[in-house]
Amino acid sequence: MMRTRPLKVALLGCGVVGSEVARIMTTHADDLAARIGAPVELAGVAVRRTGKAREGIDPALVTTDATALVKRGDIDVVVEVIGGIEPARTLITAAFEHGASVVSANKALLAQDGAALHAAAGEHGKDLYYEAAVAGAIPLIRPLRESLAGDKVNRVLGIVNGTTNFILDKMDSTGAGYQEALDEATALGYAEADPTADVEGFDAAAKAAILAGIAFHTRVRLDDVYREGMTEVTAADFRSAKEMGCTIKLLAICERSKDGTSVTARVHPAMIPLSHPLASVRGAYNAVFVESDAAGQLMFYGPGAGGSPTASAVLGDLVAVCRNRLNGSTGPGESAYADLIVSPMGEVVTRYHISLDVADKPGVLAQVATVFAEHGVSIDTVRQQGKDGEASLVVVTHRASDASLSGTVEALRKLDTVRGVASIMRVEGE
């Protein structure tokens, strides 16, 4: 039997995502009510400025006083899609204190202060859901913390930023340079006017922190995530990748150590074999590859950004939170019981592709090989091309730690025969 009194929802933010959430709540009201067991009512919408026409939203619901809205006391669920750290953090905390559960899409805040927000939700017996914070419409957080709750996740490897994937895919498929591909992404609306958060890996790093925390039952903050942007990736890097049967992706990688005592989380461009499922992810799409003991290898794929896809994830959380509200229960909270060590990047072990500019004369290869050996880095393959006294030397290593590779490169730079290090890129997915 359906309850007739509606569950009241406060919406913080009415931009691309917020307006789509409001639209779906209105147009799908009967279906949402049937799925929840009670109608849901949009009780207020907090925005920065009033006066702008917002299609489908009663102007009487619009307010610039977000604090008063979340403190009303009759609000059941607060949907936060304004982003940023403040005032979002204060508003979410106030929502818990005044009896509301929260659905958020705020990756930056959750990556920085997720533990404190979970603690506040638990203290007041409320829900904190955030499926939309990581991969848009792709169901990922719920499978990790519920469907795989009985399994042991060892690795999460993913493309979690559509802007960067579009740029790299364009460079791969057309031979375009970075700036040319970025300009096209901007013209098509895939990149912001200031793309720094995307291309420098800040967006993906926040998502990696959230994913690592859930996957490994350990608190991983944004500061724990190694971050390297993709602005230095060149057309020459793609040519080298193709010669190896690879492409290049900006990856978020979260791994459990082999002995199970530590985890790492990192974001950086990497070569990945064309045979790997992530290599076929094109355009602005996202995909995340999960490896676990019992389930084996799983891949989650779909649109990772945009108003409708993100709103889909928000509404999925809204339905779940409203059901919990009716049942007088809460869903899963933070799981950090494992409390594993978060290791620094220097301890990460992977393969490397190093391109060197060297003098074209006898003995150069031997000198370079000696440096690698002295630092305990084993060479897999070497390719050398020379002309008119100058040459390029491409070295692909076996697996080595980031610290040992850094020492190797520093020593290589001191050789008289090495003119410069053209590029260094990790090789993942093997």
Short mmCIF file of N, CA, C and O in Angstrom, two decimals, residues 52-168:
data_model
loop_
_atom_site.label_atom_id
_atom_site.label_comp_id
_atom_site.label_asym_id
_atom_site.label_seq_id
_atom_site.Cartn_x
_atom_site.Cartn_y
_atom_site.Cartn_z
N LYS A 52 15.90 34.06 -13.02
CA LYS A 52 16.06 33.30 -14.26
C LYS A 52 14.93 32.30 -14.39
O LYS A 52 14.57 31.61 -13.43
N ALA A 53 14.35 32.21 -15.58
CA ALA A 53 13.27 31.25 -15.82
C ALA A 53 13.84 29.84 -15.82
O ALA A 53 14.83 29.55 -16.50
N ARG A 54 13.23 28.94 -15.04
CA ARG A 54 13.68 27.55 -14.97
C ARG A 54 12.50 26.67 -15.34
O ARG A 54 11.57 26.48 -14.56
N GLU A 55 12.58 26.14 -16.55
CA GLU A 55 11.46 25.39 -17.12
C GLU A 55 11.06 24.22 -16.23
O GLU A 55 11.89 23.43 -15.78
N GLY A 56 9.76 24.13 -15.95
CA GLY A 56 9.23 23.03 -15.17
C GLY A 56 9.33 23.18 -13.67
O GLY A 56 8.90 22.30 -12.93
N ILE A 57 9.93 24.29 -13.20
CA ILE A 57 10.09 24.49 -11.77
C ILE A 57 9.26 25.69 -11.33
O ILE A 57 9.38 26.79 -11.89
N ASP A 58 8.41 25.49 -10.35
CA ASP A 58 7.58 26.56 -9.81
C ASP A 58 8.50 27.65 -9.21
O ASP A 58 9.31 27.36 -8.32
N PRO A 59 8.43 28.88 -9.69
CA PRO A 59 9.29 29.95 -9.16
C PRO A 59 9.18 30.12 -7.65
O PRO A 59 10.13 30.57 -7.00
N ALA A 60 8.03 29.73 -7.09
CA ALA A 60 7.85 29.87 -5.65
C ALA A 60 8.77 28.93 -4.86
O ALA A 60 9.01 29.16 -3.66
N LEU A 61 9.31 27.89 -5.52
CA LEU A 61 10.20 26.94 -4.85
C LEU A 61 11.65 27.41 -4.83
O LEU A 61 12.46 26.88 -4.09
N VAL A 62 11.96 28.40 -5.65
CA VAL A 62 13.35 28.82 -5.84
C VAL A 62 13.76 29.82 -4.75
O VAL A 62 13.03 30.76 -4.44
N THR A 63 14.95 29.58 -4.19
CA THR A 63 15.45 30.44 -3.12
C THR A 63 16.96 30.58 -3.24
O THR A 63 17.64 29.70 -3.78
N THR A 64 17.49 31.67 -2.72
CA THR A 64 18.94 31.83 -2.63
C THR A 64 19.45 31.50 -1.23
O THR A 64 20.65 31.53 -1.00
N ASP A 65 18.53 31.17 -0.33
CA ASP A 65 18.91 30.85 1.05
C ASP A 65 18.98 29.34 1.23
O ASP A 65 18.05 28.71 1.76
N ALA A 66 20.09 28.75 0.80
CA ALA A 66 20.24 27.30 0.89
C ALA A 66 20.27 26.83 2.34
O ALA A 66 19.76 25.75 2.66
N THR A 67 20.85 27.63 3.21
CA THR A 67 20.93 27.24 4.62
C THR A 67 19.55 27.09 5.24
O THR A 67 19.27 26.10 5.93
N ALA A 68 18.68 28.05 4.99
CA ALA A 68 17.32 27.96 5.53
C ALA A 68 16.59 26.75 4.96
O ALA A 68 15.81 26.09 5.66
N LEU A 69 16.84 26.45 3.69
CA LEU A 69 16.16 25.32 3.04
C LEU A 69 16.53 24.01 3.73
O LEU A 69 15.65 23.20 4.06
N VAL A 70 17.82 23.76 3.96
CA VAL A 70 18.21 22.47 4.54
C VAL A 70 17.89 22.39 6.03
O VAL A 70 17.84 21.29 6.59
N LYS A 71 17.62 23.54 6.66
CA LYS A 71 17.31 23.54 8.09
C LYS A 71 15.81 23.56 8.37
O LYS A 71 15.41 23.71 9.54
N ARG A 72 14.99 23.42 7.35
CA ARG A 72 13.55 23.51 7.56
C ARG A 72 13.00 22.48 8.53
O ARG A 72 12.02 22.72 9.23
N GLY A 73 13.57 21.29 8.54
CA GLY A 73 13.10 20.26 9.47
C GLY A 73 12.10 19.30 8.87
O GLY A 73 11.90 18.20 9.41
N ASP A 74 11.44 19.70 7.76
CA ASP A 74 10.47 18.80 7.13
C ASP A 74 11.05 18.17 5.86
O ASP A 74 10.34 17.45 5.14
N ILE A 75 12.30 18.42 5.57
CA ILE A 75 12.94 17.88 4.38
C ILE A 75 13.43 16.46 4.66
O ILE A 75 14.12 16.22 5.65
N ASP A 76 13.08 15.53 3.79
CA ASP A 76 13.50 14.14 3.95
C ASP A 76 14.85 13.87 3.30
O ASP A 76 15.68 13.14 3.86
N VAL A 77 15.06 14.44 2.12
CA VAL A 77 16.30 14.19 1.38
C VAL A 77 16.80 15.49 0.77
O VAL A 77 16.03 16.23 0.15
N VAL A 78 18.09 15.75 0.94
CA VAL A 78 18.74 16.88 0.28
C VAL A 78 19.59 16.34 -0.86
O VAL A 78 20.42 15.44 -0.65
N VAL A 79 19.38 16.86 -2.05
CA VAL A 79 20.19 16.50 -3.22
C VAL A 79 21.15 17.64 -3.48
O VAL A 79 20.73 18.76 -3.80
N GLU A 80 22.45 17.37 -3.33
CA GLU A 80 23.48 18.41 -3.48
C GLU A 80 24.22 18.23 -4.80
O GLU A 80 24.93 17.25 -4.99
N VAL A 81 24.06 19.19 -5.70
CA VAL A 81 24.75 19.15 -6.99
C VAL A 81 25.38 20.51 -7.31
O VAL A 81 25.49 20.91 -8.46
N ILE A 82 25.81 21.22 -6.25
CA ILE A 82 26.45 22.51 -6.47
C ILE A 82 27.96 22.37 -6.64
O ILE A 82 28.62 23.21 -7.24
N GLY A 83 28.55 21.30 -6.09
CA GLY A 83 29.98 21.07 -6.24
C GLY A 83 30.82 21.93 -5.33
O GLY A 83 30.32 22.81 -4.62
N GLY A 84 32.14 21.70 -5.35
CA GLY A 84 33.06 22.48 -4.53
C GLY A 84 33.05 22.06 -3.07
O GLY A 84 32.27 21.20 -2.66
N ILE A 85 33.91 22.68 -2.30
CA ILE A 85 34.04 22.32 -0.88
C ILE A 85 33.04 23.10 -0.02
O ILE A 85 32.26 22.51 0.73
N GLU A 86 33.07 24.40 -0.10
CA GLU A 86 32.10 25.23 0.62
C GLU A 86 31.30 26.07 -0.37
O GLU A 86 31.83 26.47 -1.41
N PRO A 87 30.00 26.23 -0.11
CA PRO A 87 29.28 25.91 1.13
C PRO A 87 28.72 24.49 1.20
O PRO A 87 27.97 24.16 2.11
N ALA A 88 29.08 23.63 0.23
CA ALA A 88 28.50 22.29 0.18
C ALA A 88 28.70 21.52 1.48
O ALA A 88 27.77 20.89 2.00
N ARG A 89 29.92 21.56 2.02
CA ARG A 89 30.20 20.80 3.25
C ARG A 89 29.32 21.26 4.40
O ARG A 89 28.71 20.43 5.11
N THR A 90 29.21 22.56 4.59
CA THR A 90 28.39 23.08 5.68
C THR A 90 26.92 22.75 5.48
O THR A 90 26.21 22.39 6.44
N LEU A 91 26.45 22.83 4.25
CA LEU A 91 25.04 22.55 3.96
C LEU A 91 24.71 21.08 4.18
O LEU A 91 23.65 20.74 4.73
N ILE A 92 25.61 20.20 3.77
CA ILE A 92 25.37 18.76 3.95
C ILE A 92 25.35 18.42 5.44
O ILE A 92 24.48 17.67 5.91
N THR A 93 26.29 18.96 6.18
CA THR A 93 26.32 18.71 7.62
C THR A 93 25.05 19.22 8.29
O THR A 93 24.47 18.54 9.16
N ALA A 94 24.60 20.40 7.89
CA ALA A 94 23.37 20.96 8.45
C ALA A 94 22.17 20.09 8.09
O ALA A 94 21.24 19.93 8.90
N ALA A 95 22.15 19.53 6.90
CA ALA A 95 21.05 18.65 6.49
C ALA A 95 20.95 17.45 7.42
O ALA A 95 19.85 17.10 7.89
N PHE A 96 22.08 16.82 7.73
CA PHE A 96 22.06 15.69 8.66
C PHE A 96 21.53 16.12 10.03
O PHE A 96 20.70 15.44 10.64
N GLU A 97 22.03 17.25 10.49
CA GLU A 97 21.65 17.73 11.83
C GLU A 97 20.17 18.04 11.93
O GLU A 97 19.59 17.96 13.02
N HIS A 98 19.54 18.37 10.80
CA HIS A 98 18.12 18.73 10.82
C HIS A 98 17.23 17.65 10.23
O HIS A 98 16.10 17.91 9.82
N GLY A 99 17.74 16.40 10.19
CA GLY A 99 16.88 15.26 9.91
C GLY A 99 16.81 14.75 8.50
O GLY A 99 16.00 13.87 8.21
N ALA A 100 17.64 15.28 7.60
CA ALA A 100 17.57 14.85 6.19
C ALA A 100 18.74 13.94 5.84
O ALA A 100 19.85 14.09 6.35
N SER A 101 18.48 12.98 4.95
CA SER A 101 19.55 12.22 4.32
C SER A 101 20.04 13.01 3.12
O SER A 101 19.39 13.97 2.68
N VAL A 102 21.18 12.60 2.55
CA VAL A 102 21.80 13.39 1.49
C VAL A 102 22.20 12.50 0.31
O VAL A 102 22.75 11.41 0.49
N VAL A 103 21.91 13.01 -0.89
CA VAL A 103 22.43 12.44 -2.13
C VAL A 103 23.32 13.50 -2.75
O VAL A 103 22.90 14.64 -2.92
N SER A 104 24.55 13.14 -3.07
CA SER A 104 25.52 14.13 -3.57
C SER A 104 26.22 13.63 -4.82
O SER A 104 26.39 12.42 -5.01
N ALA A 105 26.64 14.58 -5.66
CA ALA A 105 27.47 14.27 -6.82
C ALA A 105 28.84 14.93 -6.68
O ALA A 105 29.56 15.08 -7.66
N ASN A 106 29.21 15.31 -5.45
CA ASN A 106 30.36 16.18 -5.19
C ASN A 106 31.64 15.38 -4.95
O ASN A 106 32.01 15.11 -3.81
N LYS A 107 32.32 15.01 -6.02
CA LYS A 107 33.53 14.19 -5.91
C LYS A 107 34.64 14.88 -5.12
O LYS A 107 35.34 14.24 -4.33
N ALA A 108 34.84 16.18 -5.35
CA ALA A 108 35.92 16.89 -4.67
C ALA A 108 35.73 16.87 -3.16
O ALA A 108 36.67 16.61 -2.40
N LEU A 109 34.53 17.14 -2.70
CA LEU A 109 34.25 17.16 -1.28
C LEU A 109 34.37 15.77 -0.67
O LEU A 109 34.94 15.59 0.41
N LEU A 110 33.83 14.77 -1.35
CA LEU A 110 33.87 13.41 -0.82
C LEU A 110 35.30 12.88 -0.76
O LEU A 110 35.66 12.17 0.17
N ALA A 111 36.12 13.23 -1.75
CA ALA A 111 37.51 12.79 -1.75
C ALA A 111 38.30 13.44 -0.62
O ALA A 111 39.20 12.84 -0.04
N GLN A 112 37.94 14.68 -0.29
CA GLN A 112 38.66 15.41 0.75
C GLN A 112 38.13 15.13 2.15
O GLN A 112 38.92 14.96 3.09
N ASP A 113 36.81 15.09 2.30
CA ASP A 113 36.21 15.01 3.63
C ASP A 113 35.17 13.91 3.76
O ASP A 113 34.26 13.99 4.59
N GLY A 114 35.31 12.86 2.95
CA GLY A 114 34.32 11.78 3.00
C GLY A 114 34.17 11.15 4.36
O GLY A 114 33.06 10.85 4.81
N ALA A 115 35.28 10.95 5.08
CA ALA A 115 35.21 10.31 6.41
C ALA A 115 34.38 11.14 7.37
O ALA A 115 33.54 10.61 8.11
N ALA A 116 34.60 12.45 7.39
CA ALA A 116 33.86 13.33 8.29
C ALA A 116 32.38 13.37 7.93
O ALA A 116 31.51 13.38 8.82
N LEU A 117 32.08 13.37 6.65
CA LEU A 117 30.67 13.39 6.22
C LEU A 117 29.98 12.09 6.58
O LEU A 117 28.82 12.09 7.02
N HIS A 118 30.67 10.96 6.38
CA HIS A 118 30.09 9.67 6.78
C HIS A 118 29.85 9.64 8.29
O HIS A 118 28.83 9.11 8.76
N ALA A 119 30.79 10.18 9.05
CA ALA A 119 30.64 10.21 10.50
C ALA A 119 29.43 11.03 10.90
O ALA A 119 28.66 10.63 11.80
N ALA A 120 29.23 12.17 10.24
CA ALA A 120 28.07 13.01 10.54
C ALA A 120 26.77 12.30 10.19
O ALA A 120 25.78 12.37 10.93
N ALA A 121 26.76 11.61 9.04
CA ALA A 121 25.56 10.87 8.65
C ALA A 121 25.25 9.77 9.66
O ALA A 121 24.11 9.59 10.08
N GLY A 122 26.30 9.04 10.09
CA GLY A 122 26.10 7.97 11.06
C GLY A 122 25.64 8.48 12.41
O GLY A 122 24.78 7.87 13.06
N GLU A 123 26.19 9.62 12.83
CA GLU A 123 25.81 10.20 14.12
C GLU A 123 24.32 10.51 14.18
O GLU A 123 23.68 10.34 15.23
N HIS A 124 23.77 10.94 13.05
CA HIS A 124 22.36 11.33 13.03
C HIS A 124 21.46 10.26 12.41
O HIS A 124 20.26 10.50 12.21
N GLY A 125 22.03 9.10 12.10
CA GLY A 125 21.23 8.00 11.57
C GLY A 125 20.66 8.28 10.19
O GLY A 125 19.53 7.87 9.89
N LYS A 126 21.45 8.93 9.34
CA LYS A 126 20.98 9.29 8.00
C LYS A 126 21.87 8.66 6.93
O LYS A 126 22.97 8.18 7.19
N ASP A 127 21.37 8.70 5.70
CA ASP A 127 22.10 8.16 4.57
C ASP A 127 22.96 9.21 3.89
O ASP A 127 22.58 10.39 3.82
N LEU A 128 24.09 8.78 3.33
CA LEU A 128 24.92 9.59 2.43
C LEU A 128 25.21 8.72 1.21
O LEU A 128 25.98 7.77 1.30
N TYR A 129 24.59 9.06 0.08
CA TYR A 129 24.78 8.30 -1.16
C TYR A 129 25.42 9.22 -2.20
O TYR A 129 25.12 10.42 -2.26
N TYR A 130 26.26 8.65 -3.08
CA TYR A 130 26.98 9.50 -4.04
C TYR A 130 27.41 8.75 -5.29
O TYR A 130 28.53 8.89 -5.77
N GLU A 131 26.51 7.95 -5.83
CA GLU A 131 26.83 7.22 -7.06
C GLU A 131 27.27 8.13 -8.19
O GLU A 131 28.17 7.80 -8.97
N ALA A 132 26.68 9.31 -8.28
CA ALA A 132 26.96 10.22 -9.39
C ALA A 132 28.32 10.90 -9.27
O ALA A 132 28.74 11.60 -10.20
N ALA A 133 29.03 10.71 -8.16
CA ALA A 133 30.28 11.43 -7.95
C ALA A 133 31.45 10.84 -8.72
O ALA A 133 32.48 11.49 -8.87
N VAL A 134 31.33 9.61 -9.23
CA VAL A 134 32.49 8.95 -9.81
C VAL A 134 32.42 8.75 -11.31
O VAL A 134 33.35 9.08 -12.03
N ALA A 135 31.34 8.23 -11.82
CA ALA A 135 31.33 7.86 -13.24
C ALA A 135 29.98 8.11 -13.90
O ALA A 135 29.52 7.31 -14.71
N GLY A 136 29.36 9.24 -13.55
CA GLY A 136 28.11 9.60 -14.22
C GLY A 136 27.06 8.52 -14.07
O GLY A 136 26.74 8.08 -12.97
N ALA A 137 26.53 8.08 -15.20
CA ALA A 137 25.43 7.12 -15.20
C ALA A 137 25.88 5.70 -14.89
O ALA A 137 25.05 4.82 -14.63
N ILE A 138 27.19 5.44 -14.91
CA ILE A 138 27.68 4.07 -14.76
C ILE A 138 27.48 3.60 -13.31
O ILE A 138 28.03 4.20 -12.39
N PRO A 139 26.71 2.53 -13.09
CA PRO A 139 26.60 1.99 -11.73
C PRO A 139 27.95 1.41 -11.31
O PRO A 139 28.42 0.43 -11.90
N LEU A 140 28.58 2.00 -10.32
CA LEU A 140 29.91 1.56 -9.93
C LEU A 140 30.07 1.50 -8.41
O LEU A 140 30.54 0.51 -7.87
N ILE A 141 29.67 2.57 -7.72
CA ILE A 141 29.82 2.59 -6.27
C ILE A 141 28.95 1.52 -5.62
O ILE A 141 29.40 0.78 -4.74
N ARG A 142 27.69 1.42 -6.05
CA ARG A 142 26.81 0.42 -5.45
C ARG A 142 27.31 -1.00 -5.69
O ARG A 142 27.33 -1.83 -4.77
N PRO A 143 27.73 -1.36 -6.92
CA PRO A 143 28.32 -2.70 -7.10
C PRO A 143 29.54 -2.96 -6.22
O PRO A 143 29.70 -4.05 -5.68
N LEU A 144 30.39 -1.94 -6.06
CA LEU A 144 31.59 -2.13 -5.24
C LEU A 144 31.25 -2.33 -3.77
O LEU A 144 31.83 -3.20 -3.10
N ARG A 145 30.34 -1.53 -3.24
CA ARG A 145 30.10 -1.62 -1.80
C ARG A 145 28.95 -2.54 -1.42
O ARG A 145 28.77 -2.83 -0.23
N GLU A 146 28.20 -3.02 -2.42
CA GLU A 146 27.11 -3.95 -2.10
C GLU A 146 27.26 -5.27 -2.85
O GLU A 146 27.39 -6.33 -2.24
N SER A 147 27.27 -5.24 -4.19
CA SER A 147 27.33 -6.48 -4.96
C SER A 147 28.62 -7.25 -4.71
O SER A 147 28.61 -8.49 -4.71
N LEU A 148 29.74 -6.54 -4.52
CA LEU A 148 31.02 -7.20 -4.29
C LEU A 148 31.43 -7.16 -2.82
O LEU A 148 32.60 -7.38 -2.50
N ALA A 149 30.47 -6.92 -1.93
CA ALA A 149 30.79 -6.81 -0.51
C ALA A 149 31.35 -8.11 0.06
O ALA A 149 32.10 -8.09 1.05
N GLY A 150 31.01 -9.25 -0.53
CA GLY A 150 31.52 -10.53 -0.05
C GLY A 150 32.78 -10.99 -0.74
O GLY A 150 33.30 -12.06 -0.45
N ASP A 151 33.30 -10.18 -1.66
CA ASP A 151 34.47 -10.52 -2.45
C ASP A 151 35.66 -9.69 -2.00
O ASP A 151 35.52 -8.75 -1.21
N LYS A 152 36.83 -10.00 -2.52
CA LYS A 152 38.04 -9.23 -2.24
C LYS A 152 38.48 -8.55 -3.54
O LYS A 152 38.93 -9.21 -4.47
N VAL A 153 38.35 -7.24 -3.60
CA VAL A 153 38.75 -6.48 -4.78
C VAL A 153 40.25 -6.21 -4.70
O VAL A 153 40.75 -5.74 -3.68
N ASN A 154 40.95 -6.52 -5.78
CA ASN A 154 42.41 -6.35 -5.80
C ASN A 154 42.86 -5.16 -6.64
O ASN A 154 43.91 -4.58 -6.36
N ARG A 155 42.05 -4.81 -7.64
CA ARG A 155 42.48 -3.73 -8.52
C ARG A 155 41.28 -3.06 -9.17
O ARG A 155 40.31 -3.73 -9.54
N VAL A 156 41.34 -1.74 -9.27
CA VAL A 156 40.36 -0.97 -10.02
C VAL A 156 41.15 -0.10 -10.99
O VAL A 156 41.99 0.69 -10.59
N LEU A 157 40.88 -0.30 -12.28
CA LEU A 157 41.62 0.37 -13.34
C LEU A 157 40.62 1.02 -14.26
O LEU A 157 39.77 0.32 -14.83
N GLY A 158 40.66 2.34 -14.42
CA GLY A 158 39.59 2.94 -15.19
C GLY A 158 39.87 4.24 -15.87
O GLY A 158 40.81 4.97 -15.54
N ILE A 159 39.04 4.52 -16.86
CA ILE A 159 38.96 5.82 -17.53
C ILE A 159 37.76 6.51 -16.90
O ILE A 159 36.62 6.11 -17.12
N VAL A 160 38.00 7.54 -16.11
CA VAL A 160 36.92 8.16 -15.34
C VAL A 160 36.73 9.63 -15.67
O VAL A 160 36.05 10.35 -14.93
N ASN A 161 37.31 10.07 -16.78
CA ASN A 161 37.11 11.45 -17.21
C ASN A 161 36.89 11.48 -18.71
O ASN A 161 37.79 11.12 -19.49
N GLY A 162 35.70 11.89 -19.12
CA GLY A 162 35.35 11.87 -20.54
C GLY A 162 36.11 12.88 -21.37
O GLY A 162 36.42 12.63 -22.54
N THR A 163 36.41 14.05 -20.80
CA THR A 163 37.14 15.08 -21.55
C THR A 163 38.50 14.57 -21.99
O THR A 163 38.88 14.69 -23.16
N THR A 164 39.25 14.01 -21.06
CA THR A 164 40.59 13.54 -21.40
C THR A 164 40.53 12.36 -22.35
O THR A 164 41.40 12.23 -23.23
N ASN A 165 39.54 11.50 -22.19
CA ASN A 165 39.46 10.36 -23.10
C ASN A 165 39.13 10.81 -24.52
O ASN A 165 39.66 10.27 -25.50
N PHE A 166 38.29 11.84 -24.64
CA PHE A 166 37.98 12.37 -25.97
C PHE A 166 39.25 12.92 -26.62
O PHE A 166 39.52 12.65 -27.80
N ILE A 167 40.03 13.69 -25.86
CA ILE A 167 41.25 14.30 -26.41
C ILE A 167 42.25 13.23 -26.84
O ILE A 167 42.79 13.26 -27.95
N LEU A 168 42.49 12.25 -25.97
CA LEU A 168 43.46 11.21 -26.30
C LEU A 168 42.98 10.33 -27.44
O LEU A 168 43.77 9.90 -28.29
#
